PDB file of N, CA and C in Angstrom:
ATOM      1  N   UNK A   1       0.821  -1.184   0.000  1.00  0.00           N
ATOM      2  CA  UNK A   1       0.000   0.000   0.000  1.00  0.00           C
ATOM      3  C   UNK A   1       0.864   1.246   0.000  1.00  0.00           C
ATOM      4  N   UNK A   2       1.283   1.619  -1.213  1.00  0.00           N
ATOM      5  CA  UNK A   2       2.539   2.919  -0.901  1.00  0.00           C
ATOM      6  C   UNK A   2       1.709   3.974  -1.056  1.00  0.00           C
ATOM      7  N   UNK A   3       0.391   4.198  -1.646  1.00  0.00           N
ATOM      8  CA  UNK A   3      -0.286   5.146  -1.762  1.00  0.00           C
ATOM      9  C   UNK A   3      -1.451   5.486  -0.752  1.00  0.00           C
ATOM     10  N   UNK A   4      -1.603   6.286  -0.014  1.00  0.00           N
ATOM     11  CA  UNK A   4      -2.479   6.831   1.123  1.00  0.00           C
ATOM     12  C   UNK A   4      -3.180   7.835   0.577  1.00  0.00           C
ATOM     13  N   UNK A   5      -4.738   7.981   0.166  1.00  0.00           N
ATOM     14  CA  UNK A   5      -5.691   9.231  -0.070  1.00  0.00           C
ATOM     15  C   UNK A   5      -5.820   9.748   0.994  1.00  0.00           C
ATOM     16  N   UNK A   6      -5.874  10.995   0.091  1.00  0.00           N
ATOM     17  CA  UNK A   6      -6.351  11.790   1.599  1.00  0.00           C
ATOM     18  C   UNK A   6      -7.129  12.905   1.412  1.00  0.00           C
ATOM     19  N   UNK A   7      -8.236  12.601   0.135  1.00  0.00           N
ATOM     20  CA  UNK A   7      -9.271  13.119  -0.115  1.00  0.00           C
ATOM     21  C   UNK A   7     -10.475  12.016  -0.896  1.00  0.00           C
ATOM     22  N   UNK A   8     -11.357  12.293  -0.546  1.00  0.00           N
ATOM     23  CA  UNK A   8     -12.460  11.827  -1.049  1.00  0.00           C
ATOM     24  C   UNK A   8     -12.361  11.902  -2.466  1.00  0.00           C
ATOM     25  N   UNK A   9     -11.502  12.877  -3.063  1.00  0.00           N
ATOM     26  CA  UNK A   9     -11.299  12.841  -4.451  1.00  0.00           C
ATOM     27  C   UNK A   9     -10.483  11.963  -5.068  1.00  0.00           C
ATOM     28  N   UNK A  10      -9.746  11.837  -3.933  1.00  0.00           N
ATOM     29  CA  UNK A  10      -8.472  10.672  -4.520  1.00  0.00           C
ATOM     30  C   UNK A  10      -9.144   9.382  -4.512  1.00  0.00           C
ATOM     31  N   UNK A  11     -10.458   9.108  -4.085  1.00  0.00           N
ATOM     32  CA  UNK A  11     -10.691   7.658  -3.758  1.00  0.00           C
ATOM     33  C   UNK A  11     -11.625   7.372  -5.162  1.00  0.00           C
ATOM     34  N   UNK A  12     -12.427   8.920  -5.326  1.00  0.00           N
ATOM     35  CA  UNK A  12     -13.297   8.594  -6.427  1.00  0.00           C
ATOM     36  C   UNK A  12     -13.263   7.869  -7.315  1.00  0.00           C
ATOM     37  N   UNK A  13     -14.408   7.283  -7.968  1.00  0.00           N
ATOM     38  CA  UNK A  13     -14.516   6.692  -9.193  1.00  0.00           C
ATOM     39  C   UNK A  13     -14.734   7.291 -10.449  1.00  0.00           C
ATOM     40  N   UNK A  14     -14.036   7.599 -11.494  1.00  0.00           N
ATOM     41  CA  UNK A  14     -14.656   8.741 -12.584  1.00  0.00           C
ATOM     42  C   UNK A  14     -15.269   7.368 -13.670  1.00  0.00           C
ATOM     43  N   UNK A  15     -16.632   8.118 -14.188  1.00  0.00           N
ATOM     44  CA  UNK A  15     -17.023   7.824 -15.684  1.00  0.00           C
ATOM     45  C   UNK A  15     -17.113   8.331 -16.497  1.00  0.00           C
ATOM     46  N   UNK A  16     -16.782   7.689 -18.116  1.00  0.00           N
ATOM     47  CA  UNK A  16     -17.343   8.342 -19.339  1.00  0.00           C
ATOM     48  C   UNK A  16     -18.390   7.961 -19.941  1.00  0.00           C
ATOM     49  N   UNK A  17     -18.809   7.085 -19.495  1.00  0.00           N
ATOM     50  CA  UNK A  17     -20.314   6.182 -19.686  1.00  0.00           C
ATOM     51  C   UNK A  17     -21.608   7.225 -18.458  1.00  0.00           C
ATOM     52  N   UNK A  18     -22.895   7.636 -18.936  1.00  0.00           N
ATOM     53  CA  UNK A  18     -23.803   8.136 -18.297  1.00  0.00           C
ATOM     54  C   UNK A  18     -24.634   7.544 -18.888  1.00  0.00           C
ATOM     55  N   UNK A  19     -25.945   7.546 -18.216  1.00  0.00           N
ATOM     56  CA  UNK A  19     -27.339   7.326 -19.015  1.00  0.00           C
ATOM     57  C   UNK A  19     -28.407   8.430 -18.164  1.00  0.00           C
ATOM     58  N   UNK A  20     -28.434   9.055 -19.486  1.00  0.00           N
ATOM     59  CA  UNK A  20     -29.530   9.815 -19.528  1.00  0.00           C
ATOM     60  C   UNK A  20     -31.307   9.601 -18.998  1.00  0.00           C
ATOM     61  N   UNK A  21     -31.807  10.492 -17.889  1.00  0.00           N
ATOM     62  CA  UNK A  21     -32.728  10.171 -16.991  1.00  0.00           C
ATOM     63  C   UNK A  21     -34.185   9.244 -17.804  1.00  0.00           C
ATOM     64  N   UNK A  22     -34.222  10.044 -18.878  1.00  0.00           N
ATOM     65  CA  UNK A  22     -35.117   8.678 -19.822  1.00  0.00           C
ATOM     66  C   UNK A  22     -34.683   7.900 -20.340  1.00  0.00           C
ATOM     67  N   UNK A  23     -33.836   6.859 -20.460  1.00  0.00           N
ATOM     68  CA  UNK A  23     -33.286   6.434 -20.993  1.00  0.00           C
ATOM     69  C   UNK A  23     -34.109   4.737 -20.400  1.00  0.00           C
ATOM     70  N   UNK A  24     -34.712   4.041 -20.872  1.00  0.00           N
ATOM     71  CA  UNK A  24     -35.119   2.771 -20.684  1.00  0.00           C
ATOM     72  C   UNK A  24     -34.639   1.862 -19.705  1.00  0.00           C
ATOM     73  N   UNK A  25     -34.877   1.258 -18.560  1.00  0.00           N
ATOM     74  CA  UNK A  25     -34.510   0.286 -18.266  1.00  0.00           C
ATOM     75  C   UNK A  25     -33.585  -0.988 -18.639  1.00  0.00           C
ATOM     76  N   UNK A  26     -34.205  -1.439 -19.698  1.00  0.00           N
ATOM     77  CA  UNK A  26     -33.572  -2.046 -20.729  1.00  0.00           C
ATOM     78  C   UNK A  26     -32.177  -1.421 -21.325  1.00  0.00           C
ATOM     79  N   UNK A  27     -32.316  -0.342 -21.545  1.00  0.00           N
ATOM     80  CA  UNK A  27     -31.461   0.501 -22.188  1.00  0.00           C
ATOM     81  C   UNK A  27     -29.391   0.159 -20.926  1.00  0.00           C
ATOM     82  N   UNK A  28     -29.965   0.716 -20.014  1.00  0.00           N
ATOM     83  CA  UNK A  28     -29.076  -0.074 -18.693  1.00  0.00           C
ATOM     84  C   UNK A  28     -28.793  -0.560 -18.208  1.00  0.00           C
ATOM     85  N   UNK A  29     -29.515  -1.983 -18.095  1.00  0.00           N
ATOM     86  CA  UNK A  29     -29.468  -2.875 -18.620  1.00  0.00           C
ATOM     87  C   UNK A  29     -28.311  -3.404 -19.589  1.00  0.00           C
ATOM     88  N   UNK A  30     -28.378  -2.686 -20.429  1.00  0.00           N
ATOM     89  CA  UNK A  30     -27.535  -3.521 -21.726  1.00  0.00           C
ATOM     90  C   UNK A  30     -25.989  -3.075 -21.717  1.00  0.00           C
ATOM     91  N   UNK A  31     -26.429  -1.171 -21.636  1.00  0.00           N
ATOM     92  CA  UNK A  31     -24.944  -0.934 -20.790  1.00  0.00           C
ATOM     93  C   UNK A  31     -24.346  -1.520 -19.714  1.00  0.00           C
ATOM     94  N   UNK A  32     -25.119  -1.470 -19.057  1.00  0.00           N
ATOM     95  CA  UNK A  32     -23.861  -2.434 -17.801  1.00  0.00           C
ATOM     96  C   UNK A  32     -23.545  -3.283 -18.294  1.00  0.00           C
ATOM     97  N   UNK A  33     -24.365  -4.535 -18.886  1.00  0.00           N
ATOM     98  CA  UNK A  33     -23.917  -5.995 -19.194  1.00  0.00           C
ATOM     99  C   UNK A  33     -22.306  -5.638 -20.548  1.00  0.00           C
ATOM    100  N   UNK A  34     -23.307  -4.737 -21.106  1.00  0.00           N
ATOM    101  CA  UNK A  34     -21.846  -4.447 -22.634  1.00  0.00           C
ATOM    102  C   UNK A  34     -20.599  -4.636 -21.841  1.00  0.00           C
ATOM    103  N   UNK A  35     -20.464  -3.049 -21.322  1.00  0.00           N
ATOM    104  CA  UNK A  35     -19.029  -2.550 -20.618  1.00  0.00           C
ATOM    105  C   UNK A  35     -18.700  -3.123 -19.306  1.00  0.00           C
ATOM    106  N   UNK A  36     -19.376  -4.128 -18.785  1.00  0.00           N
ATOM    107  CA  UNK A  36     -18.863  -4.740 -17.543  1.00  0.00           C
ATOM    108  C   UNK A  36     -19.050  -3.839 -16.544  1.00  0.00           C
ATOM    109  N   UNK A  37     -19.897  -2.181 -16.278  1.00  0.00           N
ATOM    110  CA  UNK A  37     -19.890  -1.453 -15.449  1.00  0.00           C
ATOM    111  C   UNK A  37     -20.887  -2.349 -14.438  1.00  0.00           C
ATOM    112  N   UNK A  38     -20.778  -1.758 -12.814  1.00  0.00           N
ATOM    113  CA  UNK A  38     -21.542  -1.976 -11.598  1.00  0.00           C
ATOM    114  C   UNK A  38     -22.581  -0.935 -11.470  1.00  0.00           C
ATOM    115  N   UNK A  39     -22.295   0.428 -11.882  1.00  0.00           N
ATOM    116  CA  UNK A  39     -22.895   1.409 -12.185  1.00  0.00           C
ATOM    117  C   UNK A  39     -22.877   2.205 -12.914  1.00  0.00           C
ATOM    118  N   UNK A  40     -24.257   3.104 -13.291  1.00  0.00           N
ATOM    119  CA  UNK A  40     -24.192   4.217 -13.685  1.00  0.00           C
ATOM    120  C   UNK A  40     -24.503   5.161 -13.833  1.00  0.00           C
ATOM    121  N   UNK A  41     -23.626   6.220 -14.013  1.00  0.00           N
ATOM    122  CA  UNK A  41     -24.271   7.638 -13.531  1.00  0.00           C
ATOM    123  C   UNK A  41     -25.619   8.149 -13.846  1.00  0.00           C
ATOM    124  N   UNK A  42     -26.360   9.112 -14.160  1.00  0.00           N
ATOM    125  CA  UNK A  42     -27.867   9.048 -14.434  1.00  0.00           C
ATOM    126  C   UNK A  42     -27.887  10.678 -14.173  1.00  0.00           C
ATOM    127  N   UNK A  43     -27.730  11.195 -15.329  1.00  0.00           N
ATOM    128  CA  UNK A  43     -27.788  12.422 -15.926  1.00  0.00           C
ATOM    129  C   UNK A  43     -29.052  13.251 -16.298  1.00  0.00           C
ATOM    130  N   UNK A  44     -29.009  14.551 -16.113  1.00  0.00           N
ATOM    131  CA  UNK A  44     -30.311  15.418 -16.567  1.00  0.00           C
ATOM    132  C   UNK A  44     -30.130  16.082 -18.016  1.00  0.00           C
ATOM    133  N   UNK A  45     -30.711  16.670 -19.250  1.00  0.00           N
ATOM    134  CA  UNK A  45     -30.723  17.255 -20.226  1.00  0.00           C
ATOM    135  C   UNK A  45     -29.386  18.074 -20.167  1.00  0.00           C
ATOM    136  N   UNK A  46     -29.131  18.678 -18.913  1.00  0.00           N
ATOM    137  CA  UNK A  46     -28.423  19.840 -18.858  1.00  0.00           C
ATOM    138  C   UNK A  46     -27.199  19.112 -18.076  1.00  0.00           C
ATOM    139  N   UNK A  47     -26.802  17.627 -18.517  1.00  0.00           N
ATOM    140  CA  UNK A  47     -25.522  16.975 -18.111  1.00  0.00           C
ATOM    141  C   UNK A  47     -25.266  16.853 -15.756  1.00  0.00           C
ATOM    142  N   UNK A  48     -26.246  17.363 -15.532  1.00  0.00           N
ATOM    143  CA  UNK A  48     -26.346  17.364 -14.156  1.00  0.00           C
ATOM    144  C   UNK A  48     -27.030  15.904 -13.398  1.00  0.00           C
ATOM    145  N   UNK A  49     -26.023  15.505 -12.536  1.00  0.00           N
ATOM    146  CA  UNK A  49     -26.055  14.250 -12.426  1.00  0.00           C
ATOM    147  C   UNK A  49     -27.287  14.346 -11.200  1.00  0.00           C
ATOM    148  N   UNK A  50     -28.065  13.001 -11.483  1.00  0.00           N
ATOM    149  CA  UNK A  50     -29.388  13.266 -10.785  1.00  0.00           C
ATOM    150  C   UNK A  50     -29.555  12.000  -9.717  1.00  0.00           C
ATOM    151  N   UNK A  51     -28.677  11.207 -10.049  1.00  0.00           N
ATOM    152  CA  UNK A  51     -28.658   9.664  -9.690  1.00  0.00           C
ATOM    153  C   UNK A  51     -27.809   8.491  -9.965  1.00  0.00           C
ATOM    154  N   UNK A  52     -27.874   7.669  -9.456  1.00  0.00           N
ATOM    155  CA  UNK A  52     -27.070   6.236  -9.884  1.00  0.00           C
ATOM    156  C   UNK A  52     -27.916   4.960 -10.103  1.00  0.00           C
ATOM    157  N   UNK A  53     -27.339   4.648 -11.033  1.00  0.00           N
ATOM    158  CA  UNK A  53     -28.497   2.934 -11.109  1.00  0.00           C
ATOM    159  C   UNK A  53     -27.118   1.708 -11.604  1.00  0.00           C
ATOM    160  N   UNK A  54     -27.390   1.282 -10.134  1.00  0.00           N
ATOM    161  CA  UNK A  54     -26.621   0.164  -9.983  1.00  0.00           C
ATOM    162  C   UNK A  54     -27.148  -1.300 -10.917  1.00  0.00           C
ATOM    163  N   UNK A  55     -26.063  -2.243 -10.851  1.00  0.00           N
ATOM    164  CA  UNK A  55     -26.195  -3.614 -10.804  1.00  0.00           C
ATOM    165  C   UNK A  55     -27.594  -4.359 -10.449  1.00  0.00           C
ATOM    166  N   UNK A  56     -27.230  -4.196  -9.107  1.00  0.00           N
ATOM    167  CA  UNK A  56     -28.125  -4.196  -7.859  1.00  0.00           C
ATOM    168  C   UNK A  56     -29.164  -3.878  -7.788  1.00  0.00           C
ATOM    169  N   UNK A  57     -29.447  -2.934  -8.097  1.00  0.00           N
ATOM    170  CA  UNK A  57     -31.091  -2.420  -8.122  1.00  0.00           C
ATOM    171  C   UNK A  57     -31.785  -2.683  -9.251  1.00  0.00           C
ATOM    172  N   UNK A  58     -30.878  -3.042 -10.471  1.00  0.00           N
ATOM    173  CA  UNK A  58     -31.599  -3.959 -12.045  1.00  0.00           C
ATOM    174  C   UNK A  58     -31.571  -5.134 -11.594  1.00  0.00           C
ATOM    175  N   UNK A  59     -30.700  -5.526 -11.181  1.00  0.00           N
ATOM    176  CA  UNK A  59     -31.332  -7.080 -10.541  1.00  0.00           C
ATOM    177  C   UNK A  59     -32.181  -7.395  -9.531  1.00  0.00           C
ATOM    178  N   UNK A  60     -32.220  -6.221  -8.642  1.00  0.00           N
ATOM    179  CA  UNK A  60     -33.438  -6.569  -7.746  1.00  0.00           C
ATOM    180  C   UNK A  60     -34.999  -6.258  -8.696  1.00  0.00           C
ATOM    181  N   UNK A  61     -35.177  -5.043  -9.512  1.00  0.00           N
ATOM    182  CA  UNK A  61     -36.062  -4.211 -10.528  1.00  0.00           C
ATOM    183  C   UNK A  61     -36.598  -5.904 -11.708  1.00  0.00           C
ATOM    184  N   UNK A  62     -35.542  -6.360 -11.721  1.00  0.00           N
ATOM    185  CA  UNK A  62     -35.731  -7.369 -12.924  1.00  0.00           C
ATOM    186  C   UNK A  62     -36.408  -8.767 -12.224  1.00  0.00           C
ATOM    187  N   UNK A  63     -36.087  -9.056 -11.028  1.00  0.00           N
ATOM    188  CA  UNK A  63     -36.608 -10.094  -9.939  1.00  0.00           C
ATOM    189  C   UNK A  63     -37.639  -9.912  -9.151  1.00  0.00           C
ATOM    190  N   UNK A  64     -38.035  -8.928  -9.099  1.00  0.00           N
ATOM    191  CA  UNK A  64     -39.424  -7.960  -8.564  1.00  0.00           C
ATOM    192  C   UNK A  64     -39.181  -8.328  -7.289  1.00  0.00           C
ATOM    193  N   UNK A  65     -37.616  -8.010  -6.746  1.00  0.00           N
ATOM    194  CA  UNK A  65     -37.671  -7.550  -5.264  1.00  0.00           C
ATOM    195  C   UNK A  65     -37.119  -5.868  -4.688  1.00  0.00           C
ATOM    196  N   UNK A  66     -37.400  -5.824  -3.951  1.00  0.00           N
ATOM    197  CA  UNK A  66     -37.869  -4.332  -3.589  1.00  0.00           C
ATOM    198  C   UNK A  66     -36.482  -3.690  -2.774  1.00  0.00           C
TER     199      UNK A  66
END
């Protein structure tokens, strides 16, 4: 471990992958599965991030658990 953060910035995760707030279920679905992502960001018209939609919550969404 030679490297120690020592900001919340240093720990971050950056993306170039977003999906846009209408953007289908399905639609994110397919991105995650494509690019191997866990998540993803979830953007407004005006590029302002509004949310995240995990793995996790399409697999719970797709299994109809809550």
């Amino acid at each position: 471990r030679g490297y120690v953060a020592q900001t919340a910035e240093d720990l971050m995760v950056t993306k170039d992958r977003t999906l846009q707030g209408n953007a289908t279920v399905e639609d994110a679905i397919l991105i995650i599965l494509k690019e191997g992502d866990t998540f993803l960001p979830v953007i407004d018209r005006r590029g302002k991030l509004r949310g995240v939609v995990t793995d996790d919550i399409l697999l719970n969404y797709v299994y109809g658990r809550s």
